[in-house]
PDB file of C-alpha atoms and ligand atoms in Angstrom:
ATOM      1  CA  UNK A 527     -25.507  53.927  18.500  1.00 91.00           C
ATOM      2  CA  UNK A 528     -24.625  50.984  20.597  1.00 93.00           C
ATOM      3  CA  UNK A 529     -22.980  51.768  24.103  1.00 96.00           C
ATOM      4  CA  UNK A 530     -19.881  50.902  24.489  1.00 96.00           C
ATOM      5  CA  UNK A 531     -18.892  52.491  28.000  1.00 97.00           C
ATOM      6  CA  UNK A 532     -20.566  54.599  30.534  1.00 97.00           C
ATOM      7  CA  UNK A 533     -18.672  55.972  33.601  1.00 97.00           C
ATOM      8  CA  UNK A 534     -19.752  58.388  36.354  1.00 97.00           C
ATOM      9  CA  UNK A 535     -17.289  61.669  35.924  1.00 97.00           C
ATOM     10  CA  UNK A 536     -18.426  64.112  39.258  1.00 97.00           C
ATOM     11  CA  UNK A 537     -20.991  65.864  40.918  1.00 96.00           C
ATOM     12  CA  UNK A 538     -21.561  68.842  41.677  1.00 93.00           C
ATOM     13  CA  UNK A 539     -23.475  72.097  41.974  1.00 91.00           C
ATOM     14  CA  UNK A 540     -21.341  74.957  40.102  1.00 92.00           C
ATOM     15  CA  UNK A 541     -21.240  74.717  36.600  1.00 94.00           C
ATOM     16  CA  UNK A 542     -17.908  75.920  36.547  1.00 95.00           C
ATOM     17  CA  UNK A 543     -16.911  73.026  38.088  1.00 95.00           C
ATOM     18  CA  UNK A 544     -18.508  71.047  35.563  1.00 97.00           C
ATOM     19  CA  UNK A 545     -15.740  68.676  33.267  1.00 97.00           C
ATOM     20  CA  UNK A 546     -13.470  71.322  31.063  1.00 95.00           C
ATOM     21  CA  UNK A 547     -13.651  69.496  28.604  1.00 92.00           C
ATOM     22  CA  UNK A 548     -15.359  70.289  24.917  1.00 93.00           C
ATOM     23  CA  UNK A 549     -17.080  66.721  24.677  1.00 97.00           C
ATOM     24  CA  UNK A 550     -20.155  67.306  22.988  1.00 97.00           C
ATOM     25  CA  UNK A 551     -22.874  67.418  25.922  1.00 98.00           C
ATOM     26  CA  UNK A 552     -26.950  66.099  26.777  1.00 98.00           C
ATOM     27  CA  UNK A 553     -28.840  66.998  29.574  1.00 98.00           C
ATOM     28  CA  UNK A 554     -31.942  65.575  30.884  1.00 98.00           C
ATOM     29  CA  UNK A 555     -33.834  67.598  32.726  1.00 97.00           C
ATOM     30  CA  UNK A 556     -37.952  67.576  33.552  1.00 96.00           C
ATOM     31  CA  UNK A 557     -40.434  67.534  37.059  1.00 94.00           C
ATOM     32  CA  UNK A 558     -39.163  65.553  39.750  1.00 93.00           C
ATOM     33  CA  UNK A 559     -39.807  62.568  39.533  1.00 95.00           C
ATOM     34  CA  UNK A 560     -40.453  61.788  35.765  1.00 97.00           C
ATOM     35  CA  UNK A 561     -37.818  59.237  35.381  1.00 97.00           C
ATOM     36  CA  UNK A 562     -34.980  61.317  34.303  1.00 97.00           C
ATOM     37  CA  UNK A 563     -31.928  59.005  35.912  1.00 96.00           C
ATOM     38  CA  UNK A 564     -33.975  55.920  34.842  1.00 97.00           C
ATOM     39  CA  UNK A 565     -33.761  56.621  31.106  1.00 98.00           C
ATOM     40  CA  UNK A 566     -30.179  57.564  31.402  1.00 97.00           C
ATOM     41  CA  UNK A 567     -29.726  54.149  33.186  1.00 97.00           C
ATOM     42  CA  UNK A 568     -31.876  52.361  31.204  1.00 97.00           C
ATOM     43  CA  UNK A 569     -30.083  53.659  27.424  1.00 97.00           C
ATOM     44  CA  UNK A 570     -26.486  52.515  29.108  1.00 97.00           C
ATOM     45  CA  UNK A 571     -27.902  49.156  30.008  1.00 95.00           C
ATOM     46  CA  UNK A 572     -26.542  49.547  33.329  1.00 95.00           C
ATOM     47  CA  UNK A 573     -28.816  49.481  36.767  1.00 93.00           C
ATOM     48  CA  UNK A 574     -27.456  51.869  39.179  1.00 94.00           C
ATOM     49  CA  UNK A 575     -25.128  54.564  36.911  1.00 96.00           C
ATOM     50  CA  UNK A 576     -27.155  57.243  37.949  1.00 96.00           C
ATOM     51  CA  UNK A 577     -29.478  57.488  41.468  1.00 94.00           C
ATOM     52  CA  UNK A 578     -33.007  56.474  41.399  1.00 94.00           C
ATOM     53  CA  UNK A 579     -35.733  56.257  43.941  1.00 92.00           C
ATOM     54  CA  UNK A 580     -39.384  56.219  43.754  1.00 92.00           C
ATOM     55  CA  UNK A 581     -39.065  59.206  46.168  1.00 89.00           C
ATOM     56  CA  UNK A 582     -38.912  62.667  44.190  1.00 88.00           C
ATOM     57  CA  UNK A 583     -36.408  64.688  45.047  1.00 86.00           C
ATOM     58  CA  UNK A 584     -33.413  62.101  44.161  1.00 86.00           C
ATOM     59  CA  UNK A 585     -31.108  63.909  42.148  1.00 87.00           C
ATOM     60  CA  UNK A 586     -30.276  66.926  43.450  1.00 88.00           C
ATOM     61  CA  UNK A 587     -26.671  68.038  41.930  1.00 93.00           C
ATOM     62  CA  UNK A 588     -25.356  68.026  38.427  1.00 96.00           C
ATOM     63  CA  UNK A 589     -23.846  64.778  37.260  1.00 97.00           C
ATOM     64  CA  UNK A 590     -22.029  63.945  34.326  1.00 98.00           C
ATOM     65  CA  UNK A 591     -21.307  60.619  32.750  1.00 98.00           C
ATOM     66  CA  UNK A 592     -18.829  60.066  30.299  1.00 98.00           C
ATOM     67  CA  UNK A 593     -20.165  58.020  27.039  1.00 98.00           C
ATOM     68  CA  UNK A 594     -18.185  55.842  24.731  1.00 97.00           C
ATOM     69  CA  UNK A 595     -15.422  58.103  25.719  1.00 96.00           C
ATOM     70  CA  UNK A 596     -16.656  60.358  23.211  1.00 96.00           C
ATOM     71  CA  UNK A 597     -19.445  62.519  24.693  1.00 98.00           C
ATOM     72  CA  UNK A 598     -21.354  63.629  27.943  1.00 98.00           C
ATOM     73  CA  UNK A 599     -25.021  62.512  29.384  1.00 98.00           C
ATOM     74  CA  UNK A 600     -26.012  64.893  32.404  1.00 98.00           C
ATOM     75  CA  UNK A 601     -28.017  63.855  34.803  1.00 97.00           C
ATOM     76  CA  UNK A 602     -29.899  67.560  36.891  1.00 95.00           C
ATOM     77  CA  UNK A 603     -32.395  67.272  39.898  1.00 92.00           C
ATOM     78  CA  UNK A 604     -36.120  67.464  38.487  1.00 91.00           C
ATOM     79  CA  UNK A 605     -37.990  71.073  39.204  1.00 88.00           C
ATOM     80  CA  UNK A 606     -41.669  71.550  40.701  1.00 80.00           C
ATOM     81  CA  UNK A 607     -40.901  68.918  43.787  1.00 73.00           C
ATOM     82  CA  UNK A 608     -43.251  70.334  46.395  1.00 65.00           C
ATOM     83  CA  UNK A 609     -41.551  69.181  49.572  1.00 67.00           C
ATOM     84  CA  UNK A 610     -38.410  70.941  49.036  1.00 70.00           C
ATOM     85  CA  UNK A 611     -37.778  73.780  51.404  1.00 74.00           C
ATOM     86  CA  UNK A 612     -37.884  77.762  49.078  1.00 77.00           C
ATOM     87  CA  UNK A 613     -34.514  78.329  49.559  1.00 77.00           C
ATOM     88  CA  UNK A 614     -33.417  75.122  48.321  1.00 73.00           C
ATOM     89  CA  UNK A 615     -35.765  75.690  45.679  1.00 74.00           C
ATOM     90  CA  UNK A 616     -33.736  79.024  44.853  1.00 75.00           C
ATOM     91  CA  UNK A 617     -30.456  77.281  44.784  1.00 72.00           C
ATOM     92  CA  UNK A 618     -31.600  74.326  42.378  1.00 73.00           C
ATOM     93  CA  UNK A 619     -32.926  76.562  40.544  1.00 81.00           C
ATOM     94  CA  UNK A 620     -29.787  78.901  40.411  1.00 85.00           C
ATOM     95  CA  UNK A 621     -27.505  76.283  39.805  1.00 87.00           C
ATOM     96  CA  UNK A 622     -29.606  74.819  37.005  1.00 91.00           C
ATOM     97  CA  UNK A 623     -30.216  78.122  35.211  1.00 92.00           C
ATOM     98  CA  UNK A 624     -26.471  78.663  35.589  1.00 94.00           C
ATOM     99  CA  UNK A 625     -25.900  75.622  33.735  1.00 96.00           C
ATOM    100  CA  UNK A 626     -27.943  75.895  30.861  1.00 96.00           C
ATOM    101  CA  UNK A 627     -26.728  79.201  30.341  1.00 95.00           C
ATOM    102  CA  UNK A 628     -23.219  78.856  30.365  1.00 96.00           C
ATOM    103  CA  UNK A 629     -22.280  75.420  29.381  1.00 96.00           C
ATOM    104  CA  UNK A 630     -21.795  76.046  25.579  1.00 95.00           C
ATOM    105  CA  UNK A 631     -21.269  72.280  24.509  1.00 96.00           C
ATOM    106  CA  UNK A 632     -24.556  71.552  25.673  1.00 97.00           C
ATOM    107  CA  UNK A 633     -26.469  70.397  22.104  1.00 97.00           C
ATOM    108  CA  UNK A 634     -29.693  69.456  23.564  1.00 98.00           C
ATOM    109  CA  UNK A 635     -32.071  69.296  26.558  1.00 98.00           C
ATOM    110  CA  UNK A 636     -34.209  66.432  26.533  1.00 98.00           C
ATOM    111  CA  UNK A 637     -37.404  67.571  28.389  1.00 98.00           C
ATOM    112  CA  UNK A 638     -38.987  64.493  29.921  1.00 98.00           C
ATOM    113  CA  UNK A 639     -42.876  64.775  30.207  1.00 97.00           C
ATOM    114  CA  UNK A 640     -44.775  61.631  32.072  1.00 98.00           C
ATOM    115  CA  UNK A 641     -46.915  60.804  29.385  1.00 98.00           C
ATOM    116  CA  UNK A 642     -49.792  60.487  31.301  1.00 97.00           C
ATOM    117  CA  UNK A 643     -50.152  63.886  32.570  1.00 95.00           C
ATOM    118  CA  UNK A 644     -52.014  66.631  30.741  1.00 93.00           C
ATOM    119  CA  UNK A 645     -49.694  69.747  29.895  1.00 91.00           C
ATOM    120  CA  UNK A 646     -48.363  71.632  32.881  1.00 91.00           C
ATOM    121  CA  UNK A 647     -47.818  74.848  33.806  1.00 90.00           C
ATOM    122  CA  UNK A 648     -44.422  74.240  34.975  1.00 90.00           C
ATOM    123  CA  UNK A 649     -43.016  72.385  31.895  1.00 92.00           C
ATOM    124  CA  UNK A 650     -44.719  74.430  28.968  1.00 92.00           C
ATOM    125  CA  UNK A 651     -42.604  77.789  31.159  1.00 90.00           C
ATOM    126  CA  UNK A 652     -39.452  75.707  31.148  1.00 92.00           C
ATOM    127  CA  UNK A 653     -39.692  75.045  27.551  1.00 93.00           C
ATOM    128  CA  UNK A 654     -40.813  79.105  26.880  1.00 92.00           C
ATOM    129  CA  UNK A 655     -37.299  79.688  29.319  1.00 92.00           C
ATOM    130  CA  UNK A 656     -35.006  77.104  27.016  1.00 94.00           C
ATOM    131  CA  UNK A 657     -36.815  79.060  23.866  1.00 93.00           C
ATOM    132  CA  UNK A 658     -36.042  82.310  25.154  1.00 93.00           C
ATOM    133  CA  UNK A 659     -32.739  81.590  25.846  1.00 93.00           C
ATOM    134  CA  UNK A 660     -31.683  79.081  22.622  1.00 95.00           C
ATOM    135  CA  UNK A 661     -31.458  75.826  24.119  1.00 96.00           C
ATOM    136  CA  UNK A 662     -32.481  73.295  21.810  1.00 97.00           C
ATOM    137  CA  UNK A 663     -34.255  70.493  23.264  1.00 97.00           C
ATOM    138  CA  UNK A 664     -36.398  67.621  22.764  1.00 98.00           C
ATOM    139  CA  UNK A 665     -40.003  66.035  24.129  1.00 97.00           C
ATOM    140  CA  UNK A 666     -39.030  62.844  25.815  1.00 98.00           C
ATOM    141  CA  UNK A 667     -42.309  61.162  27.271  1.00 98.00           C
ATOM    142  CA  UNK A 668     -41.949  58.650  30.111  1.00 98.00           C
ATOM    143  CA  UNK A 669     -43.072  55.516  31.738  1.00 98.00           C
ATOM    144  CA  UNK A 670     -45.292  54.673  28.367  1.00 98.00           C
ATOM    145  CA  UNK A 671     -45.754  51.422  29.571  1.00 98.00           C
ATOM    146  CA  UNK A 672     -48.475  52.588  32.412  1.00 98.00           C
ATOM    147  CA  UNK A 673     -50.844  53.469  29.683  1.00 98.00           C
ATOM    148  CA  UNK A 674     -52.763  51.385  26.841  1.00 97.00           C
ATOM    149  CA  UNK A 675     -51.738  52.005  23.228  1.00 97.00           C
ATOM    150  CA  UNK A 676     -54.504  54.085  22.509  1.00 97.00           C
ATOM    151  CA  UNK A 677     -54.487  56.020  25.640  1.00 97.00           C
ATOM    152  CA  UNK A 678     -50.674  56.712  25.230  1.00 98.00           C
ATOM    153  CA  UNK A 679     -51.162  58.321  21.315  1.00 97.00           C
ATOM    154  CA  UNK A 680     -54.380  60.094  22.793  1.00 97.00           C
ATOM    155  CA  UNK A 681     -52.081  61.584  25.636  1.00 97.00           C
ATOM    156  CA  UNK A 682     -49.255  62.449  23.189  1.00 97.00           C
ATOM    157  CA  UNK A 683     -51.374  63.950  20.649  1.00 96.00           C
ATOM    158  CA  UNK A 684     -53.357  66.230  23.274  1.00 94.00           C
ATOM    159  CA  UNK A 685     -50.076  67.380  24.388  1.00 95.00           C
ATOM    160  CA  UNK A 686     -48.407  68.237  21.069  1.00 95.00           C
ATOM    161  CA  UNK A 687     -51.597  69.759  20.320  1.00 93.00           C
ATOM    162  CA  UNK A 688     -51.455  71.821  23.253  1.00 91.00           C
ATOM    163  CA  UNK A 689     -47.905  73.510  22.388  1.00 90.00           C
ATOM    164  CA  UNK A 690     -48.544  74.100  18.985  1.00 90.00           C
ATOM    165  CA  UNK A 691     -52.040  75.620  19.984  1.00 88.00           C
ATOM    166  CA  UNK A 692     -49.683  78.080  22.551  1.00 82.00           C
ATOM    167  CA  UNK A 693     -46.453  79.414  22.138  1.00 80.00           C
ATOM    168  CA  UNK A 694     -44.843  76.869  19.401  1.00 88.00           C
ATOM    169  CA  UNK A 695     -45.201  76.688  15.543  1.00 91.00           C
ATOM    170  CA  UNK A 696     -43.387  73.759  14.956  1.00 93.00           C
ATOM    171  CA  UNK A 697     -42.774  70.781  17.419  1.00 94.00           C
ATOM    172  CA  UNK A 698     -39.298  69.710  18.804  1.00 96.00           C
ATOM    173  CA  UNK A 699     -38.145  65.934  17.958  1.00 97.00           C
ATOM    174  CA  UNK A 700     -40.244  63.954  20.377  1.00 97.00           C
ATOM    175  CA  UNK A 701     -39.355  60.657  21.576  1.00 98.00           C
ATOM    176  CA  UNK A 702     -41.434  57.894  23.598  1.00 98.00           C
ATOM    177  CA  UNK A 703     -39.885  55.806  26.064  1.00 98.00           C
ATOM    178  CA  UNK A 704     -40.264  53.198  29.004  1.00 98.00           C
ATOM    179  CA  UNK A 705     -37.037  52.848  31.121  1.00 98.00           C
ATOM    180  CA  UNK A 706     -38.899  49.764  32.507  1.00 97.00           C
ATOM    181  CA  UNK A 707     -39.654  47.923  28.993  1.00 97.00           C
ATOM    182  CA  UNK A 708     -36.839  49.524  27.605  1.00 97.00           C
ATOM    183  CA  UNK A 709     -38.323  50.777  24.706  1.00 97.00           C
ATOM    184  CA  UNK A 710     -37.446  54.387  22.474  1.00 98.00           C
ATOM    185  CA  UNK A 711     -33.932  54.236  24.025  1.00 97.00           C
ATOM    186  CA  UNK A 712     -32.507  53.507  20.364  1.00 97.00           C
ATOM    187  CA  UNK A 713     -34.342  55.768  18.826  1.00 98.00           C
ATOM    188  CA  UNK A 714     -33.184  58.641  21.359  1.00 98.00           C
ATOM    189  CA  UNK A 715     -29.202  57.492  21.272  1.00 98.00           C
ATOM    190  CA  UNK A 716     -29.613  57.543  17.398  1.00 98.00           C
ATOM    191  CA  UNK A 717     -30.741  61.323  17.854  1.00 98.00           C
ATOM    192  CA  UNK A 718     -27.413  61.904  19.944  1.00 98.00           C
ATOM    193  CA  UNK A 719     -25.417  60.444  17.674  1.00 97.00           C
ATOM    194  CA  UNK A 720     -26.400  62.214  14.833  1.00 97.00           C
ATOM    195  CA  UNK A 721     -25.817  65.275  16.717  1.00 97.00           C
ATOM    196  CA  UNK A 722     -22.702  64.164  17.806  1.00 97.00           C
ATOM    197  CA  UNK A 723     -21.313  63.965  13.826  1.00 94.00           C
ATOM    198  CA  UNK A 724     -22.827  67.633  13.165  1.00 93.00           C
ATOM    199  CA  UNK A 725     -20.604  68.061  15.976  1.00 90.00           C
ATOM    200  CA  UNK A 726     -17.603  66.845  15.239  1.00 82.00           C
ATOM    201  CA  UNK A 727     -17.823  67.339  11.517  1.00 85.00           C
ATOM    202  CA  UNK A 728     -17.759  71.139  12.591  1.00 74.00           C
TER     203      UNK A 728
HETATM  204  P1  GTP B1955     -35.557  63.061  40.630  1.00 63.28           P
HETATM  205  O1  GTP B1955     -34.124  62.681  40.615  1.00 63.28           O
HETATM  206  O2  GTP B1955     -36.161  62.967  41.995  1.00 63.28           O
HETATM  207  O3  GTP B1955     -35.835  64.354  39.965  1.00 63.28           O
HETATM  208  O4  GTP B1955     -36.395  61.917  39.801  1.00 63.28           O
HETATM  209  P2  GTP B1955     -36.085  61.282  38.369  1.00 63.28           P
HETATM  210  O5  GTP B1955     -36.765  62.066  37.325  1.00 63.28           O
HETATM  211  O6  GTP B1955     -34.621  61.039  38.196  1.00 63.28           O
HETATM  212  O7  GTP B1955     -36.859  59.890  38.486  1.00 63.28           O
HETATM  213  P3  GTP B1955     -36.276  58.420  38.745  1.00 63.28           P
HETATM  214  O8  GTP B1955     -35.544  57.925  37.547  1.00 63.28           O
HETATM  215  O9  GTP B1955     -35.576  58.377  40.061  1.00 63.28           O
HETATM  216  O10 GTP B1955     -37.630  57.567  38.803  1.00 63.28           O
HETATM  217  C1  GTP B1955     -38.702  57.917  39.645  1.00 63.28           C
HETATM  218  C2  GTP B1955     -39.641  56.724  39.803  1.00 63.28           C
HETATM  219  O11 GTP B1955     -40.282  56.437  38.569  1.00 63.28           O
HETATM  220  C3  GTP B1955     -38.937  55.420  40.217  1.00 63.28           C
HETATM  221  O12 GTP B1955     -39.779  54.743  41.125  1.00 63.28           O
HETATM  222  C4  GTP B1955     -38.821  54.657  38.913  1.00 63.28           C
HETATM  223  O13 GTP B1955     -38.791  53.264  39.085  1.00 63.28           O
HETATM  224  C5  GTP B1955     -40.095  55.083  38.200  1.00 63.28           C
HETATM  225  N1  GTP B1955     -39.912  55.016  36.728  1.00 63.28           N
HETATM  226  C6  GTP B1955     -38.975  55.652  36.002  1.00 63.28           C
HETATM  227  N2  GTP B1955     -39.104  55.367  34.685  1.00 63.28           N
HETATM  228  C7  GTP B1955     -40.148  54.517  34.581  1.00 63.28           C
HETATM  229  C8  GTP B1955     -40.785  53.858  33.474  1.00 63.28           C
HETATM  230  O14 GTP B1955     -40.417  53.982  32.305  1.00 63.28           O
HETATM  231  N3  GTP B1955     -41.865  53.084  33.763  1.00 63.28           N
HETATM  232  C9  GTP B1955     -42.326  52.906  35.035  1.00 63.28           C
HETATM  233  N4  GTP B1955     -43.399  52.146  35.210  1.00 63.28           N
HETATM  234  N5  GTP B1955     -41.755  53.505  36.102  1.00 63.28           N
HETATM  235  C10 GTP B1955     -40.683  54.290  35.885  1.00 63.28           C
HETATM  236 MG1   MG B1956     -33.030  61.633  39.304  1.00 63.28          MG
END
């Protein structure tokens, strides 16, 4: 799919204040952190559409940005950031619960791992949680370009290995990007757009 436009719509932190409209919806969402408003930026082709900072803790309300006119990318603060104070842990994480359960044009949550972390705790619950609750999502792995080609299949391999050995009998797509070489961005808006036609063609 080749991107056309990309515009910032709103922020915000109440998912009923999200856009009304039915546009057919993606969400990135992973530890802070991970990359998550460089890959949106990066797969527009446009520097500074959403916030990014090399401090974790960036994003911390619910953006949308309209695609192509056609469909929504959603940019959501990253989870497990230490330095954040418990209660504004609690309302992140309300606010982010809220809107995965109620905002039924969502089609998928891409869950970005870094791919060169070993499984964590955090992320293998948060994919249990979307499970539990019917979201389907994705394995988007980050910032490939810090590791060597062999180290990077090694990493992605013990990781699918390590779902499949828990909870999970069958993997979700997965996807493997760099924001900063800009590579498995086509690959990942191809998956939208094919969503996007079930979508529409229903
Ligand atoms: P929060 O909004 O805080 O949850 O973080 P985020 O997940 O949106 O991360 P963000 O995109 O702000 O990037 C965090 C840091 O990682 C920045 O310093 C980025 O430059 C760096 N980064 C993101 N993607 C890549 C990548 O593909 N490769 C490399 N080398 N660095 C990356
Ligand atoms: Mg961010």
């Amino acid at each position: 799919m080749h991107i056309k436009s990309a515009q910032f719509v709103i922020s915000n932190s109440d998912v009923d204040k999200c856009p009304p409209s039915l546009l057919p919806e993606y969400a990135f969402i992973g530890r802070s952190n991970v990359g998550k408003s460089s890959l949106i930026n990066s797969i527009c082709n446009k520097k500074s559409l959403a916030k990014t900072s090399s401090r974790p803790g960036k994003t911390q309300l619910i953006n949308h940005f309209l695609i192509n006119n056609n469909w929504h990318l959603v940019d959501l603060p990253g989870y497990g950031y230490a330095r954040v104070s418990k209660t504004q842990k609690k309302v992140f994480q309300s606010f982010i619960t809220q809107y995965f359960k109620k905002r039924k044009q969502l089609m998928n949550a891409f869950l970005l791992i870094d791919v060169r972390h070993q499984p964590q705790t955090i992320d293998l619950n948060f994919m249990q949680w979307l499970g539990e609750n019917q979201i389907p999502f994705s394995l988007v792995f980050t910032k490939a370009d810090k590791l060597k080609p062999r180290a990077l299949e090694k990493n992605i391999r013990d990781y699918t290995s390590a779902m499949l050995a828990s909870a999970w009998e069958e993997l979700p797509p997965v996807f493997v990007t760099s924001s900063l070489q800009r590579t498995g961005g086509e690959e990942l808006l191809n998956y939208i757009d094919q969503l996007n036609s079930l979508y529409h063609s229903n």
